[in-house]
Amino acid sequence: MSSTSLAPYLGPGSVLSLRPDSPVKCYKGDSVLKAAKLMTEKRVGCVIVIDPSTNRICGLATSKDLAFRVVANSLNPTNTPIEAIMTSDPYISYMNTSANDALKLMVSKKVRHLPLIDQNNIVEGMLNITKCFYHAMVRLEKMALEAKKLQVTFDDLNKTSDALNLDVDNYNHGNNTNNNN
């Protein structure tokens, strides 16, 4: 994804804050074997399937699809087109969708991969729910660490404040004693 093509989508709370991957694409006539090799080469769990006549997304195929629909059914990966095992018309989200809405869609529809399309319906990114939750956990851990540091600072301030109050009390008590003599 180029930074210039993403400029209109940047901002707090945007779907880009979820760090989508660049989409890995193949054509619907490509063999399952070719798609599997592409997934292995790019180290991804999902490929976007493109209809060459429209150059638009027509489906997606995951490593789970390869296991359940190809291997479990003893299909020949060399002769089986990816179109035969892909999920047709997958859920998609636009690049200007909020991060919250994209995650809600993934959780409510129980999808692990969500293609992100631009205003021209071209796939520009891919969300992976596992990666999204991983990054959320990392952010939570950082927030917890910062909260712990803040608590230590408050505790130190309270100790200092208590010590100053004791000094003031001792000072006032000492002055009151001297004034009584």
mmCIF file of C-alpha atoms in Angstrom:
data_model
loop_
_atom_site.group_PDB
_atom_site.id
_atom_site.type_symbol
_atom_site.label_atom_id
_atom_site.label_comp_id
_atom_site.label_asym_id
_atom_site.label_seq_id
_atom_site.Cartn_x
_atom_site.Cartn_y
_atom_site.Cartn_z
ATOM 1 C CA MET A 1 0.000 0.000 0.000
ATOM 2 C CA SER A 2 1.507 3.315 -0.991
ATOM 3 C CA SER A 3 1.376 6.200 1.450
ATOM 4 C CA THR A 4 -0.169 8.526 -1.147
ATOM 5 C CA SER A 5 -3.076 6.170 -1.859
ATOM 6 C CA LEU A 6 -3.725 5.864 1.886
ATOM 7 C CA ALA A 7 -3.601 9.589 2.707
ATOM 8 C CA PRO A 8 -7.404 10.056 2.685
ATOM 9 C CA TYR A 9 -7.814 7.202 5.175
ATOM 10 C CA LEU A 10 -5.278 8.213 7.808
ATOM 11 C CA GLY A 11 -6.486 9.439 11.157
ATOM 12 C CA PRO A 12 -7.178 8.361 14.694
ATOM 13 C CA GLY A 13 -9.548 5.446 14.918
ATOM 14 C CA SER A 14 -9.255 4.633 11.223
ATOM 15 C CA VAL A 15 -9.090 1.073 10.014
ATOM 16 C CA LEU A 16 -5.420 1.723 9.219
ATOM 17 C CA SER A 17 -4.717 1.880 12.955
ATOM 18 C CA LEU A 18 -5.306 -1.894 12.890
ATOM 19 C CA ARG A 19 -2.267 -2.266 10.610
ATOM 20 C CA PRO A 20 -3.775 -4.114 7.662
ATOM 21 C CA ASP A 21 -1.510 -6.286 5.571
ATOM 22 C CA SER A 22 -0.941 -5.706 1.896
ATOM 23 C CA PRO A 23 -3.324 -8.000 0.048
ATOM 24 C CA VAL A 24 -1.988 -11.127 -1.623
ATOM 25 C CA LYS A 25 -3.956 -11.770 -4.800
ATOM 26 C CA CYS A 26 -4.484 -14.526 -7.325
ATOM 27 C CA TYR A 27 -6.952 -15.044 -10.174
ATOM 28 C CA LYS A 28 -9.999 -17.265 -9.943
ATOM 29 C CA GLY A 29 -8.658 -19.588 -12.652
ATOM 30 C CA ASP A 30 -5.362 -20.170 -10.814
ATOM 31 C CA SER A 31 -4.852 -23.611 -9.353
ATOM 32 C CA VAL A 32 -5.190 -24.295 -5.653
ATOM 33 C CA LEU A 33 -1.529 -25.319 -5.716
ATOM 34 C CA LYS A 34 -0.489 -21.940 -7.128
ATOM 35 C CA ALA A 35 -2.546 -20.135 -4.466
ATOM 36 C CA ALA A 36 -1.082 -22.325 -1.705
ATOM 37 C CA LYS A 37 2.462 -21.639 -2.911
ATOM 38 C CA LEU A 38 1.695 -17.918 -3.008
ATOM 39 C CA MET A 39 0.378 -18.046 0.559
ATOM 40 C CA THR A 40 3.500 -19.906 1.667
ATOM 41 C CA GLU A 41 5.834 -17.516 -0.154
ATOM 42 C CA LYS A 42 4.148 -14.423 1.290
ATOM 43 C CA ARG A 43 3.614 -16.036 4.712
ATOM 44 C CA VAL A 44 -0.107 -15.235 4.822
ATOM 45 C CA GLY A 45 -3.171 -17.273 5.713
ATOM 46 C CA CYS A 46 -5.431 -15.837 3.042
ATOM 47 C CA VAL A 47 -5.421 -14.827 -0.619
ATOM 48 C CA ILE A 48 -7.798 -12.473 -2.380
ATOM 49 C CA VAL A 49 -9.294 -14.051 -5.492
ATOM 50 C CA ILE A 50 -9.682 -11.634 -8.389
ATOM 51 C CA ASP A 51 -12.014 -11.943 -11.377
ATOM 52 C CA PRO A 52 -9.754 -11.113 -14.347
ATOM 53 C CA SER A 53 -12.686 -9.767 -16.402
ATOM 54 C CA THR A 54 -13.442 -7.027 -13.849
ATOM 55 C CA ASN A 55 -10.157 -6.913 -11.904
ATOM 56 C CA ARG A 56 -12.304 -6.907 -8.737
ATOM 57 C CA ILE A 57 -12.507 -9.244 -5.770
ATOM 58 C CA CYS A 58 -14.780 -12.230 -6.316
ATOM 59 C CA GLY A 59 -13.721 -14.285 -3.313
ATOM 60 C CA LEU A 60 -11.053 -15.249 -0.856
ATOM 61 C CA ALA A 61 -9.385 -18.486 0.111
ATOM 62 C CA THR A 62 -7.755 -19.296 3.424
ATOM 63 C CA SER A 63 -5.374 -21.938 4.664
ATOM 64 C CA LYS A 64 -8.384 -23.422 6.462
ATOM 65 C CA ASP A 65 -10.181 -23.690 3.095
ATOM 66 C CA LEU A 66 -7.178 -25.566 1.717
ATOM 67 C CA ALA A 67 -7.288 -28.047 4.581
ATOM 68 C CA PHE A 68 -11.065 -28.541 4.786
ATOM 69 C CA ARG A 69 -12.079 -28.225 1.144
ATOM 70 C CA VAL A 70 -9.072 -29.614 -0.708
ATOM 71 C CA VAL A 71 -7.139 -32.013 1.488
ATOM 72 C CA ALA A 72 -10.147 -33.402 3.389
ATOM 73 C CA ASN A 73 -11.981 -34.013 0.103
ATOM 74 C CA SER A 74 -8.924 -35.506 -1.646
ATOM 75 C CA LEU A 75 -9.041 -32.890 -4.427
ATOM 76 C CA ASN A 76 -6.064 -32.580 -6.733
ATOM 77 C CA PRO A 77 -4.539 -29.141 -5.975
ATOM 78 C CA THR A 78 -2.906 -28.970 -9.390
ATOM 79 C CA ASN A 79 -6.167 -29.422 -11.313
ATOM 80 C CA THR A 80 -8.577 -27.687 -8.950
ATOM 81 C CA PRO A 81 -9.078 -23.972 -9.578
ATOM 82 C CA ILE A 82 -9.064 -21.743 -6.513
ATOM 83 C CA GLU A 83 -12.546 -20.600 -7.585
ATOM 84 C CA ALA A 84 -13.874 -24.075 -6.712
ATOM 85 C CA ILE A 85 -12.923 -23.808 -3.038
ATOM 86 C CA MET A 86 -12.965 -20.050 -2.333
ATOM 87 C CA THR A 87 -15.535 -18.194 -0.284
ATOM 88 C CA SER A 88 -17.520 -16.228 -2.845
ATOM 89 C CA ASP A 89 -18.660 -12.689 -2.126
ATOM 90 C CA PRO A 90 -16.807 -12.350 1.184
ATOM 91 C CA TYR A 91 -17.567 -9.612 3.668
ATOM 92 C CA ILE A 92 -15.565 -6.505 2.829
ATOM 93 C CA SER A 93 -15.009 -3.129 4.399
ATOM 94 C CA TYR A 94 -14.084 0.220 2.950
ATOM 95 C CA MET A 95 -10.779 1.868 3.804
ATOM 96 C CA ASN A 96 -12.619 4.802 5.430
ATOM 97 C CA THR A 97 -14.415 2.503 7.881
ATOM 98 C CA SER A 98 -13.609 3.072 11.530
ATOM 99 C CA ALA A 99 -11.421 0.502 13.246
ATOM 100 C CA ASN A 100 -14.238 -0.177 15.698
ATOM 101 C CA ASP A 101 -16.785 -0.887 12.936
ATOM 102 C CA ALA A 102 -14.386 -3.179 11.086
ATOM 103 C CA LEU A 103 -13.680 -5.200 14.225
ATOM 104 C CA LYS A 104 -17.384 -5.367 15.101
ATOM 105 C CA LEU A 105 -18.101 -6.770 11.623
ATOM 106 C CA MET A 106 -15.354 -9.377 11.936
ATOM 107 C CA VAL A 107 -16.492 -10.504 15.377
ATOM 108 C CA SER A 108 -20.241 -10.469 14.663
ATOM 109 C CA LYS A 109 -19.899 -12.319 11.347
ATOM 110 C CA LYS A 110 -17.171 -14.620 12.683
ATOM 111 C CA VAL A 111 -14.693 -13.849 9.925
ATOM 112 C CA ARG A 112 -10.955 -14.007 10.438
ATOM 113 C CA HIS A 113 -9.977 -12.087 7.292
ATOM 114 C CA LEU A 114 -11.546 -8.851 6.056
ATOM 115 C CA PRO A 115 -10.545 -7.332 2.718
ATOM 116 C CA LEU A 116 -10.366 -3.534 2.700
ATOM 117 C CA ILE A 117 -11.351 -1.792 -0.507
ATOM 118 C CA ASP A 118 -10.909 1.763 -1.722
ATOM 119 C CA GLN A 119 -13.477 4.048 -3.356
ATOM 120 C CA ASN A 120 -12.874 2.251 -6.694
ATOM 121 C CA ASN A 121 -13.619 -1.179 -5.151
ATOM 122 C CA ILE A 122 -9.985 -2.244 -5.454
ATOM 123 C CA VAL A 123 -8.615 -4.311 -2.557
ATOM 124 C CA GLU A 124 -5.952 -2.229 -0.804
ATOM 125 C CA GLY A 125 -5.529 -4.120 2.461
ATOM 126 C CA MET A 126 -6.394 -7.218 4.468
ATOM 127 C CA LEU A 127 -7.276 -7.357 8.136
ATOM 128 C CA ASN A 128 -6.467 -10.495 10.071
ATOM 129 C CA ILE A 129 -8.410 -10.753 13.346
ATOM 130 C CA THR A 130 -5.569 -12.580 15.093
ATOM 131 C CA LYS A 131 -3.115 -9.835 14.200
ATOM 132 C CA CYS A 132 -5.613 -7.162 15.264
ATOM 133 C CA PHE A 133 -6.064 -8.775 18.676
ATOM 134 C CA TYR A 134 -2.315 -9.245 19.056
ATOM 135 C CA HIS A 135 -1.701 -5.533 18.445
ATOM 136 C CA ALA A 136 -4.545 -4.662 20.827
ATOM 137 C CA MET A 137 -2.930 -6.809 23.526
ATOM 138 C CA VAL A 138 0.434 -5.109 22.969
ATOM 139 C CA ARG A 139 -1.236 -1.692 23.338
ATOM 140 C CA LEU A 140 -3.013 -2.833 26.523
ATOM 141 C CA GLU A 141 0.261 -4.098 27.984
ATOM 142 C CA LYS A 142 1.922 -0.734 27.240
ATOM 143 C CA MET A 143 -1.010 1.091 28.828
ATOM 144 C CA ALA A 144 -0.783 -1.127 31.924
ATOM 145 C CA LEU A 145 2.944 -0.393 32.220
ATOM 146 C CA GLU A 146 2.331 3.357 31.884
ATOM 147 C CA ALA A 147 -0.474 3.142 34.468
ATOM 148 C CA LYS A 148 1.902 1.366 36.853
ATOM 149 C CA LYS A 149 4.510 4.117 36.360
ATOM 150 C CA LEU A 150 1.849 6.740 36.993
ATOM 151 C CA GLN A 151 0.771 4.964 40.187
ATOM 152 C CA VAL A 152 4.377 4.929 41.435
ATOM 153 C CA THR A 153 4.591 8.672 40.721
ATOM 154 C CA PHE A 154 1.355 9.329 42.637
ATOM 155 C CA ASP A 155 2.572 7.200 45.529
ATOM 156 C CA ASP A 156 5.837 9.186 45.625
ATOM 157 C CA LEU A 157 3.893 12.473 45.541
ATOM 158 C CA ASN A 158 1.662 11.301 48.392
ATOM 159 C CA LYS A 159 4.712 10.314 50.480
ATOM 160 C CA THR A 160 6.320 13.688 49.780
ATOM 161 C CA SER A 161 3.074 15.474 50.596
ATOM 162 C CA ASP A 162 2.709 13.511 53.840
ATOM 163 C CA ALA A 163 6.298 14.329 54.794
ATOM 164 C CA LEU A 164 5.748 18.035 54.052
ATOM 165 C CA ASN A 165 2.553 18.028 56.110
ATOM 166 C CA LEU A 166 4.454 16.476 59.029
ATOM 167 C CA ASP A 167 7.160 19.123 58.723
ATOM 168 C CA VAL A 168 4.529 21.889 58.662
ATOM 169 C CA ASP A 169 2.734 20.356 61.641
ATOM 170 C CA ASN A 170 6.028 20.052 63.523
ATOM 171 C CA TYR A 171 6.919 23.630 62.602
ATOM 172 C CA ASN A 172 3.505 24.922 63.687
ATOM 173 C CA HIS A 173 3.628 22.884 66.869
ATOM 174 C CA GLY A 174 7.104 24.250 67.622
ATOM 175 C CA ASN A 175 5.979 27.849 67.027
ATOM 176 C CA ASN A 176 2.954 27.396 69.237
ATOM 177 C CA THR A 177 5.187 26.137 72.054
ATOM 178 C CA ASN A 178 7.554 29.084 71.736
ATOM 179 C CA ASN A 179 4.681 31.579 71.733
ATOM 180 C CA ASN A 180 3.291 30.151 74.933
ATOM 181 C CA ASN A 181 6.494 30.799 76.902
#
